Amino acid sequence: MVTLAKAQLDEVDLEILAVLTRDAEVTNKALARGLGLAESTCAHRVRSLRERGIIRDTRIRVDEAALGSPLQAIIKVRLANHTGPKVTALFDALAGIPRVLQVFHVAGVDDFLVHVAVQDATALRDIVLEHITVHPVVRGTETQLVFELRDGAGLLAR
Amino acid sequence: MVTLAKAQLDEVDLEILAVLTRDAEVTNKALARGLGLAESTCAHRVRSLRERGIIRDTRIRVDEAALGSPLQAIIKVRLANHTGPKVTALFDALAGIPRVLQVFHVAGVDDFLVHVAVQDATALRDIVLEHITVHPVVRGTETQLVFELRDGAGLLAR
DNA sequence: ATTGAAAGTGAGCTTTC
DNA sequence: GAAAGCTCACTTTCAAT
């Protein structure tokens, strides 16, 4: 990841990002019209944003519940010791567990926050017992059920 | 959101979702070829997945650092009391704060986990003090810096 | 740097097997 | 569910302001 170039974004760029962050399927034509730009100009700006790495990629978001995993949780993971290589190896292992959506490596009381979506409580327990606490470096875990998850206003809120 | 229809997904659907979850920009043609399907069949499948709500939407992912917010954190929020309406109102308020990426409403020691991306430590402090602890229902917060955030294997790992 | 116009490509639709 | 052909619209490229 060589994305050290200073942002250098103007108002138009920010507006483009704001739209695409909510819906990446808008056509270039519609995007241009919405922002009062020529289509060629708009397409050029978007391509530039991609080339500069401001836009990293675009992905679909799936309905976890419809996919059979209606139960979400955050599993806090605390380590016994914090020797570098072992921590990195655990990070990799956690991110590779099926049904894991995100893994936060954090500084503080906990070391990792593992966000999972599972079928039921049994599957949740299996992940904790079979995939997490099995690692010797893991001192303990604490699981919090997720009632609801919302998107925030984000970086582009005016 | 009326997405109660049982999933009813076969192997092909899952493979389509797996690809689009990593890169939603693949053309229908390339997707079809990659999975050994006719283009018409592939297009039909994808449309069906959208109509059924399995695919919720598609979004770009931006480089937060390039956008001037290189510092991420998780702010744990604990409440004094848990009366329904106030909790919901706070949820709305948290999700509406600029620079907030996600808000988890969880069951457990904490009530909310607020994921933010900010410019520096000062901006982080300002969010906590000016936007979170100002609410009377908030009993306390605890902030954890995010060293690194990784995508997990997800729901479609075989 | 933005614009307008022309050319290449993919998506969406219908029919057919 | 798969294949073929058709139309339309979009992206891209280029020359010009």
Tab-separated table of C-alpha atoms (C1' of nucleotides) in Angstrom:
chain	number	residue	atom	x	y	z
A	1	MET	CA	0.000	0.000	0.000
A	2	VAL	CA	1.826	3.075	-1.191
A	3	THR	CA	-0.749	5.724	-0.557
A	4	LEU	CA	1.285	8.511	0.865
A	5	ALA	CA	0.256	11.143	-1.636
A	6	LYS	CA	-1.399	14.023	0.135
A	7	ALA	CA	-5.079	13.925	-0.456
A	8	GLN	CA	-5.535	17.127	-2.455
A	9	LEU	CA	-9.285	16.819	-2.678
A	10	ASP	CA	-11.651	19.611	-3.581
A	11	GLU	CA	-15.341	19.987	-2.880
A	12	VAL	CA	-16.350	18.125	-6.027
A	13	ASP	CA	-14.228	15.118	-5.113
A	14	LEU	CA	-15.790	14.982	-1.681
A	15	GLU	CA	-19.284	15.130	-3.133
A	16	ILE	CA	-18.482	12.311	-5.528
A	17	LEU	CA	-17.190	10.196	-2.660
A	18	ALA	CA	-20.230	10.986	-0.562
A	19	VAL	CA	-22.558	9.703	-3.264
A	20	LEU	CA	-20.568	6.574	-4.092
A	21	THR	CA	-20.182	5.737	-0.423
A	22	ARG	CA	-23.937	5.435	-0.170
A	23	ASP	CA	-24.544	3.823	-3.546
A	24	ALA	CA	-21.760	2.744	-5.856
A	25	GLU	CA	-24.187	1.670	-8.564
A	26	VAL	CA	-25.127	5.105	-9.800
A	27	THR	CA	-24.177	5.484	-13.426
A	28	ASN	CA	-21.598	8.042	-14.389
A	29	LYS	CA	-24.312	9.874	-16.265
A	30	ALA	CA	-26.557	10.200	-13.233
A	31	LEU	CA	-23.653	11.133	-10.988
A	32	ALA	CA	-22.548	13.881	-13.371
A	33	ARG	CA	-26.025	15.279	-13.699
A	34	GLY	CA	-26.560	15.262	-9.947
A	35	LEU	CA	-23.407	17.270	-9.385
A	36	GLY	CA	-23.776	19.534	-12.401
A	37	LEU	CA	-20.697	18.197	-14.208
A	38	ALA	CA	-20.033	17.052	-17.738
A	39	GLU	CA	-20.029	13.271	-17.993
A	40	SER	CA	-16.457	13.172	-19.195
A	41	THR	CA	-15.325	15.368	-16.335
A	42	CYS	CA	-17.131	13.259	-13.804
A	43	ALA	CA	-15.704	10.027	-15.191
A	44	HIS	CA	-12.245	11.550	-15.117
A	45	ARG	CA	-12.582	12.569	-11.457
A	46	VAL	CA	-13.790	9.142	-10.419
A	47	ARG	CA	-10.978	7.390	-12.251
A	48	SER	CA	-8.459	9.701	-10.653
A	49	LEU	CA	-9.848	8.928	-7.220
A	50	ARG	CA	-9.386	5.235	-7.905
A	51	GLU	CA	-5.883	5.620	-9.257
A	52	ARG	CA	-4.834	7.657	-6.268
A	53	GLY	CA	-6.208	4.990	-3.949
A	54	ILE	CA	-8.738	7.302	-2.334
A	55	ILE	CA	-11.342	4.848	-3.551
A	56	ARG	CA	-9.937	1.502	-2.466
A	57	ASP	CA	-12.467	-0.864	-4.005
A	58	THR	CA	-16.172	-1.479	-4.296
A	59	ARG	CA	-18.021	-4.339	-2.709
A	60	ILE	CA	-21.518	-5.634	-2.308
A	61	ARG	CA	-22.964	-5.854	1.172
A	62	VAL	CA	-24.886	-9.023	1.861
A	63	ASP	CA	-27.769	-9.614	4.231
A	64	GLU	CA	-26.157	-11.830	6.838
A	65	ALA	CA	-29.503	-12.939	8.237
A	66	ALA	CA	-30.779	-13.999	4.835
A	67	LEU	CA	-27.580	-15.962	4.416
A	68	GLY	CA	-28.373	-17.951	7.510
A	69	SER	CA	-26.361	-16.003	10.084
A	70	PRO	CA	-28.855	-13.819	11.946
A	71	LEU	CA	-26.869	-13.630	15.162
A	72	GLN	CA	-23.972	-11.202	15.427
A	73	ALA	CA	-21.502	-10.730	18.254
A	74	ILE	CA	-18.330	-8.985	19.268
A	75	ILE	CA	-15.802	-11.272	20.908
A	76	LYS	CA	-13.222	-9.434	22.976
A	77	VAL	CA	-9.920	-11.300	23.055
A	78	ARG	CA	-7.284	-10.687	25.730
A	79	LEU	CA	-3.776	-12.079	25.462
A	80	ALA	CA	-1.474	-13.565	28.062
A	81	ASN	CA	1.675	-11.976	26.641
A	82	HIS	CA	2.275	-9.631	23.770
A	83	THR	CA	5.292	-10.893	21.916
A	84	GLY	CA	5.210	-9.533	18.398
A	85	PRO	CA	5.261	-12.573	16.141
A	86	LYS	CA	2.626	-14.423	18.152
A	87	VAL	CA	0.286	-11.466	18.080
A	88	THR	CA	0.587	-11.157	14.324
A	89	ALA	CA	0.065	-14.870	13.867
A	90	LEU	CA	-3.055	-14.737	15.995
A	91	PHE	CA	-4.336	-11.781	14.001
A	92	ASP	CA	-4.017	-13.830	10.843
A	93	ALA	CA	-5.693	-16.807	12.469
A	94	LEU	CA	-8.638	-14.759	13.734
A	95	ALA	CA	-9.191	-13.109	10.360
A	96	GLY	CA	-9.219	-16.518	8.725
A	97	ILE	CA	-12.001	-18.004	10.816
A	98	PRO	CA	-15.179	-18.623	8.815
A	99	ARG	CA	-18.068	-16.286	9.809
A	100	VAL	CA	-15.672	-13.614	11.027
A	101	LEU	CA	-16.602	-10.287	9.443
A	102	GLN	CA	-13.951	-7.973	10.886
A	103	VAL	CA	-11.053	-8.135	13.309
A	104	PHE	CA	-9.902	-5.022	15.169
A	105	HIS	CA	-6.413	-5.111	16.641
A	106	VAL	CA	-6.670	-2.555	19.420
A	107	ALA	CA	-4.664	-0.980	22.208
A	108	GLY	CA	-6.244	-1.148	25.611
A	109	VAL	CA	-7.844	-3.659	27.916
A	110	ASP	CA	-8.620	-5.994	25.056
A	111	ASP	CA	-6.224	-6.913	22.283
A	112	PHE	CA	-8.634	-7.966	19.562
A	113	LEU	CA	-12.277	-7.337	18.874
A	114	VAL	CA	-13.691	-10.028	16.625
A	115	HIS	CA	-16.952	-9.272	14.848
A	116	VAL	CA	-18.814	-12.424	13.829
A	117	ALA	CA	-22.150	-13.385	12.264
A	118	VAL	CA	-23.424	-16.866	13.073
A	119	GLN	CA	-26.432	-19.106	12.805
A	120	ASP	CA	-27.126	-19.495	16.511
A	121	ALA	CA	-25.620	-19.509	19.976
A	122	THR	CA	-24.129	-22.929	19.448
A	123	ALA	CA	-22.163	-21.775	16.429
A	124	LEU	CA	-20.978	-18.792	18.433
A	125	ARG	CA	-19.740	-21.023	21.216
A	126	ASP	CA	-17.985	-23.251	18.721
A	127	ILE	CA	-16.078	-20.314	17.299
A	128	VAL	CA	-14.940	-19.176	20.709
A	129	LEU	CA	-13.961	-22.603	21.941
A	130	GLU	CA	-12.636	-24.230	18.802
A	131	HIS	CA	-11.034	-21.292	17.041
A	132	ILE	CA	-10.112	-18.696	19.639
A	133	THR	CA	-9.442	-20.030	23.116
A	134	VAL	CA	-7.518	-22.931	21.596
A	135	HIS	CA	-4.601	-20.594	21.011
A	136	PRO	CA	-2.256	-20.734	24.023
A	137	VAL	CA	-1.559	-17.023	23.787
A	138	VAL	CA	-5.231	-16.228	24.428
A	139	ARG	CA	-5.789	-15.497	28.086
A	140	GLY	CA	-9.530	-15.002	27.910
A	141	THR	CA	-12.519	-13.870	25.905
A	142	GLU	CA	-15.696	-11.958	26.556
A	143	THR	CA	-18.590	-12.095	24.145
A	144	GLN	CA	-21.111	-9.347	23.581
A	145	LEU	CA	-24.226	-9.927	21.520
A	146	VAL	CA	-24.902	-7.327	18.846
A	147	PHE	CA	-28.475	-6.038	19.016
A	148	GLU	CA	-28.083	-3.765	16.039
A	149	LEU	CA	-25.352	-2.355	13.862
A	150	ARG	CA	-25.670	0.983	12.138
A	151	ASP	CA	-23.584	2.900	9.676
A	152	GLY	CA	-22.248	6.168	11.033
A	153	ALA	CA	-22.262	9.527	9.340
A	154	GLY	CA	-18.760	8.765	8.126
A	155	LEU	CA	-15.925	10.970	6.990
A	156	LEU	CA	-17.896	12.846	4.415
A	157	ALA	CA	-20.547	14.363	6.623
A	158	ARG	CA	-20.524	18.095	6.091
B	1	MET	CA	-37.125	-4.332	5.265
B	2	VAL	CA	-39.225	-7.377	4.481
B	3	THR	CA	-36.619	-10.019	3.986
B	4	LEU	CA	-38.132	-12.997	5.653
B	5	ALA	CA	-38.012	-15.269	2.620
B	6	LYS	CA	-35.897	-18.292	3.383
B	7	ALA	CA	-32.607	-17.945	1.654
B	8	GLN	CA	-32.822	-20.866	-0.773
B	9	LEU	CA	-29.334	-20.442	-2.107
B	10	ASP	CA	-27.399	-23.017	-4.056
B	11	GLU	CA	-23.682	-23.385	-4.631
B	12	VAL	CA	-23.689	-21.093	-7.646
B	13	ASP	CA	-25.367	-18.290	-5.728
B	14	LEU	CA	-22.800	-18.572	-2.979
B	15	GLU	CA	-19.954	-18.430	-5.459
B	16	ILE	CA	-21.422	-15.325	-7.065
B	17	LEU	CA	-21.700	-13.659	-3.684
B	18	ALA	CA	-18.165	-14.656	-2.796
B	19	VAL	CA	-16.797	-12.946	-5.890
B	20	LEU	CA	-18.888	-9.784	-5.596
B	21	THR	CA	-18.056	-9.477	-1.916
B	22	ARG	CA	-14.421	-9.119	-2.867
B	23	ASP	CA	-14.889	-7.052	-6.007
B	24	ALA	CA	-18.248	-5.728	-7.090
B	25	GLU	CA	-16.824	-4.237	-10.269
B	26	VAL	CA	-16.426	-7.424	-12.253
B	27	THR	CA	-18.521	-7.345	-15.402
B	28	ASN	CA	-21.291	-9.836	-15.818
B	29	LYS	CA	-19.320	-11.365	-18.645
B	30	ALA	CA	-16.219	-11.986	-16.560
B	31	LEU	CA	-18.261	-13.264	-13.651
B	32	ALA	CA	-20.092	-15.729	-15.869
B	33	ARG	CA	-16.913	-16.970	-17.450
B	34	GLY	CA	-15.204	-17.381	-14.122
B	35	LEU	CA	-18.008	-19.559	-12.825
B	36	GLY	CA	-18.645	-21.412	-16.061
B	37	LEU	CA	-22.118	-19.986	-16.578
B	38	ALA	CA	-23.893	-18.469	-19.529
B	39	GLU	CA	-23.979	-14.688	-19.279
B	40	SER	CA	-27.746	-14.639	-19.288
B	41	THR	CA	-27.927	-17.127	-16.473
B	42	CYS	CA	-25.367	-15.231	-14.482
B	43	ALA	CA	-27.155	-11.923	-14.947
B	44	HIS	CA	-30.408	-13.551	-13.939
B	45	ARG	CA	-28.874	-14.935	-10.777
B	46	VAL	CA	-27.382	-11.648	-9.740
B	47	ARG	CA	-30.590	-9.764	-10.345
B	48	SER	CA	-32.503	-12.323	-8.345
B	49	LEU	CA	-30.081	-11.965	-5.462
B	50	ARG	CA	-30.636	-8.226	-5.472
B	51	GLU	CA	-34.404	-8.494	-5.694
B	52	ARG	CA	-34.502	-10.951	-2.836
B	53	GLY	CA	-32.424	-8.606	-0.714
B	54	ILE	CA	-29.567	-11.079	-0.311
B	55	ILE	CA	-27.409	-8.408	-1.915
B	56	ARG	CA	-28.346	-5.297	0.034
B	57	ASP	CA	-26.357	-2.672	-1.855
B	58	THR	CA	-22.932	-1.924	-3.216
B	59	ARG	CA	-20.593	0.723	-1.900
B	60	ILE	CA	-17.135	2.030	-2.464
B	61	ARG	CA	-14.658	1.784	0.376
B	62	VAL	CA	-12.532	4.857	0.867
B	63	ASP	CA	-9.026	5.167	2.274
B	64	GLU	CA	-9.684	6.944	5.548
B	65	ALA	CA	-6.040	7.917	5.966
B	66	ALA	CA	-5.879	9.485	2.510
B	67	LEU	CA	-8.997	11.416	3.422
B	68	GLY	CA	-7.231	12.942	6.380
B	69	SER	CA	-8.381	10.588	9.134
B	70	PRO	CA	-5.476	8.226	9.798
B	71	LEU	CA	-6.360	7.514	13.419
B	72	GLN	CA	-9.082	5.006	14.236
B	73	ALA	CA	-10.554	4.073	17.577
B	74	ILE	CA	-13.299	2.118	19.270
B	75	ILE	CA	-15.130	4.074	21.951
B	76	LYS	CA	-16.983	1.894	24.432
B	77	VAL	CA	-20.036	3.645	25.815
B	78	ARG	CA	-21.703	2.593	29.079
B	79	LEU	CA	-25.097	3.919	30.118
B	80	ALA	CA	-26.433	4.941	33.514
B	81	ASN	CA	-29.890	3.517	32.932
B	82	HIS	CA	-31.410	1.587	30.086
B	83	THR	CA	-34.842	3.049	29.488
B	84	GLY	CA	-35.895	2.209	25.960
B	85	PRO	CA	-36.581	5.543	24.298
B	86	LYS	CA	-33.425	7.157	25.620
B	87	VAL	CA	-31.283	4.311	24.382
B	88	THR	CA	-32.750	4.535	20.909
B	89	ALA	CA	-32.317	8.291	20.858
B	90	LEU	CA	-28.682	7.932	21.855
B	91	PHE	CA	-28.173	5.319	19.158
B	92	ASP	CA	-29.415	7.803	16.586
B	93	ALA	CA	-27.244	10.541	18.014
B	94	LEU	CA	-24.089	8.415	17.972
B	95	ALA	CA	-24.654	7.280	14.399
B	96	GLY	CA	-25.078	10.889	13.349
B	97	ILE	CA	-21.736	12.116	14.643
B	98	PRO	CA	-19.331	13.107	11.869
B	99	ARG	CA	-16.347	10.712	11.541
B	100	VAL	CA	-18.296	7.834	13.062
B	101	LEU	CA	-17.996	4.797	10.805
B	102	GLN	CA	-20.104	2.233	12.651
B	103	VAL	CA	-22.089	1.970	15.854
B	104	PHE	CA	-22.661	-1.416	17.502
B	105	HIS	CA	-25.501	-1.612	20.018
B	106	VAL	CA	-24.452	-4.546	22.149
B	107	ALA	CA	-25.518	-6.559	25.176
B	108	GLY	CA	-22.944	-6.852	27.902
B	109	VAL	CA	-20.655	-4.668	29.907
B	110	ASP	CA	-20.765	-1.911	27.329
B	111	ASP	CA	-23.881	-0.664	25.614
B	112	PHE	CA	-22.419	0.837	22.457
B	113	LEU	CA	-19.195	0.404	20.567
B	114	VAL	CA	-18.497	3.428	18.406
B	115	HIS	CA	-15.982	3.010	15.618
B	116	VAL	CA	-14.459	6.314	14.512
B	117	ALA	CA	-11.763	7.580	12.154
B	118	VAL	CA	-10.218	10.930	12.995
B	119	GLN	CA	-7.389	13.266	12.122
B	120	ASP	CA	-5.554	13.120	15.451
B	121	ALA	CA	-5.892	12.594	19.174
B	122	THR	CA	-7.410	16.008	19.650
B	123	ALA	CA	-10.237	15.265	17.269
B	124	LEU	CA	-10.808	12.009	19.091
B	125	ARG	CA	-11.056	13.782	22.426
B	126	ASP	CA	-13.458	16.292	20.960
B	127	ILE	CA	-15.787	13.560	19.788
B	128	VAL	CA	-15.820	11.899	23.179
B	129	LEU	CA	-16.283	15.093	25.149
B	130	GLU	CA	-18.487	17.128	22.855
B	131	HIS	CA	-20.615	14.448	21.274
B	132	ILE	CA	-20.746	11.472	23.622
B	133	THR	CA	-20.278	12.258	27.295
B	134	VAL	CA	-22.506	15.300	26.915
B	135	HIS	CA	-25.518	13.006	26.928
B	136	PRO	CA	-26.784	12.645	30.507
B	137	VAL	CA	-27.616	8.989	29.960
B	138	VAL	CA	-23.947	8.206	29.295
B	139	ARG	CA	-22.296	6.955	32.465
B	140	GLY	CA	-18.810	6.601	31.055
B	141	THR	CA	-16.628	5.842	28.048
B	142	GLU	CA	-13.457	3.931	27.376
B	143	THR	CA	-11.454	4.477	24.242
B	144	GLN	CA	-9.300	1.912	22.500
B	145	LEU	CA	-6.992	2.857	19.688
B	146	VAL	CA	-7.212	0.703	16.575
B	147	PHE	CA	-3.803	-0.521	15.422
B	148	GLU	CA	-5.176	-2.341	12.431
B	149	LEU	CA	-8.490	-3.476	11.037
B	150	ARG	CA	-8.804	-6.524	8.829
B	151	ASP	CA	-11.610	-8.119	6.898
B	152	GLY	CA	-12.511	-11.560	8.121
B	153	ALA	CA	-13.103	-14.649	6.058
B	154	GLY	CA	-16.796	-13.814	6.127
B	155	LEU	CA	-19.892	-15.886	5.638
B	156	LEU	CA	-18.875	-17.336	2.334
B	157	ALA	CA	-15.711	-19.120	3.382
B	158	ARG	CA	-16.004	-22.736	2.453
C	1	DA	C1'	-9.129	21.465	-16.204
C	2	DT	C1'	-13.558	21.061	-18.363
C	3	DT	C1'	-16.303	20.264	-22.393
C	4	DG	C1'	-18.654	18.122	-26.477
C	5	DA	C1'	-18.871	14.479	-29.881
C	6	DA	C1'	-17.665	10.059	-31.818
C	7	DA	C1'	-16.540	5.064	-31.276
C	8	DG	C1'	-16.272	0.717	-28.711
C	9	DT	C1'	-18.299	-2.217	-25.180
C	10	DG	C1'	-21.409	-4.136	-21.954
C	11	DA	C1'	-26.019	-4.536	-20.025
C	12	DG	C1'	-30.837	-5.777	-20.503
C	13	DC	C1'	-34.508	-7.842	-23.006
C	14	DT	C1'	-36.898	-11.228	-25.826
C	15	DT	C1'	-37.185	-15.453	-28.123
C	16	DT	C1'	-35.904	-20.101	-28.629
C	17	DC	C1'	-34.185	-24.618	-27.301
D	1	DG	C1'	-31.554	-23.123	-16.907
D	2	DA	C1'	-28.899	-21.950	-21.221
D	3	DA	C1'	-28.056	-19.725	-25.738
D	4	DA	C1'	-28.371	-16.128	-29.574
D	5	DG	C1'	-29.334	-11.687	-31.349
D	6	DC	C1'	-30.808	-7.125	-30.836
D	7	DT	C1'	-31.206	-2.427	-29.034
D	8	DC	C1'	-29.990	1.057	-25.947
D	9	DA	C1'	-27.094	3.338	-22.889
D	10	DC	C1'	-22.880	3.898	-20.838
D	11	DT	C1'	-17.864	4.456	-20.621
D	12	DT	C1'	-13.880	5.954	-22.901
D	13	DT	C1'	-11.042	8.473	-25.861
D	14	DC	C1'	-9.820	12.394	-28.494
D	15	DA	C1'	-9.625	17.119	-30.087
D	16	DA	C1'	-10.716	21.790	-28.683
D	17	DT	C1'	-11.716	25.716	-25.667
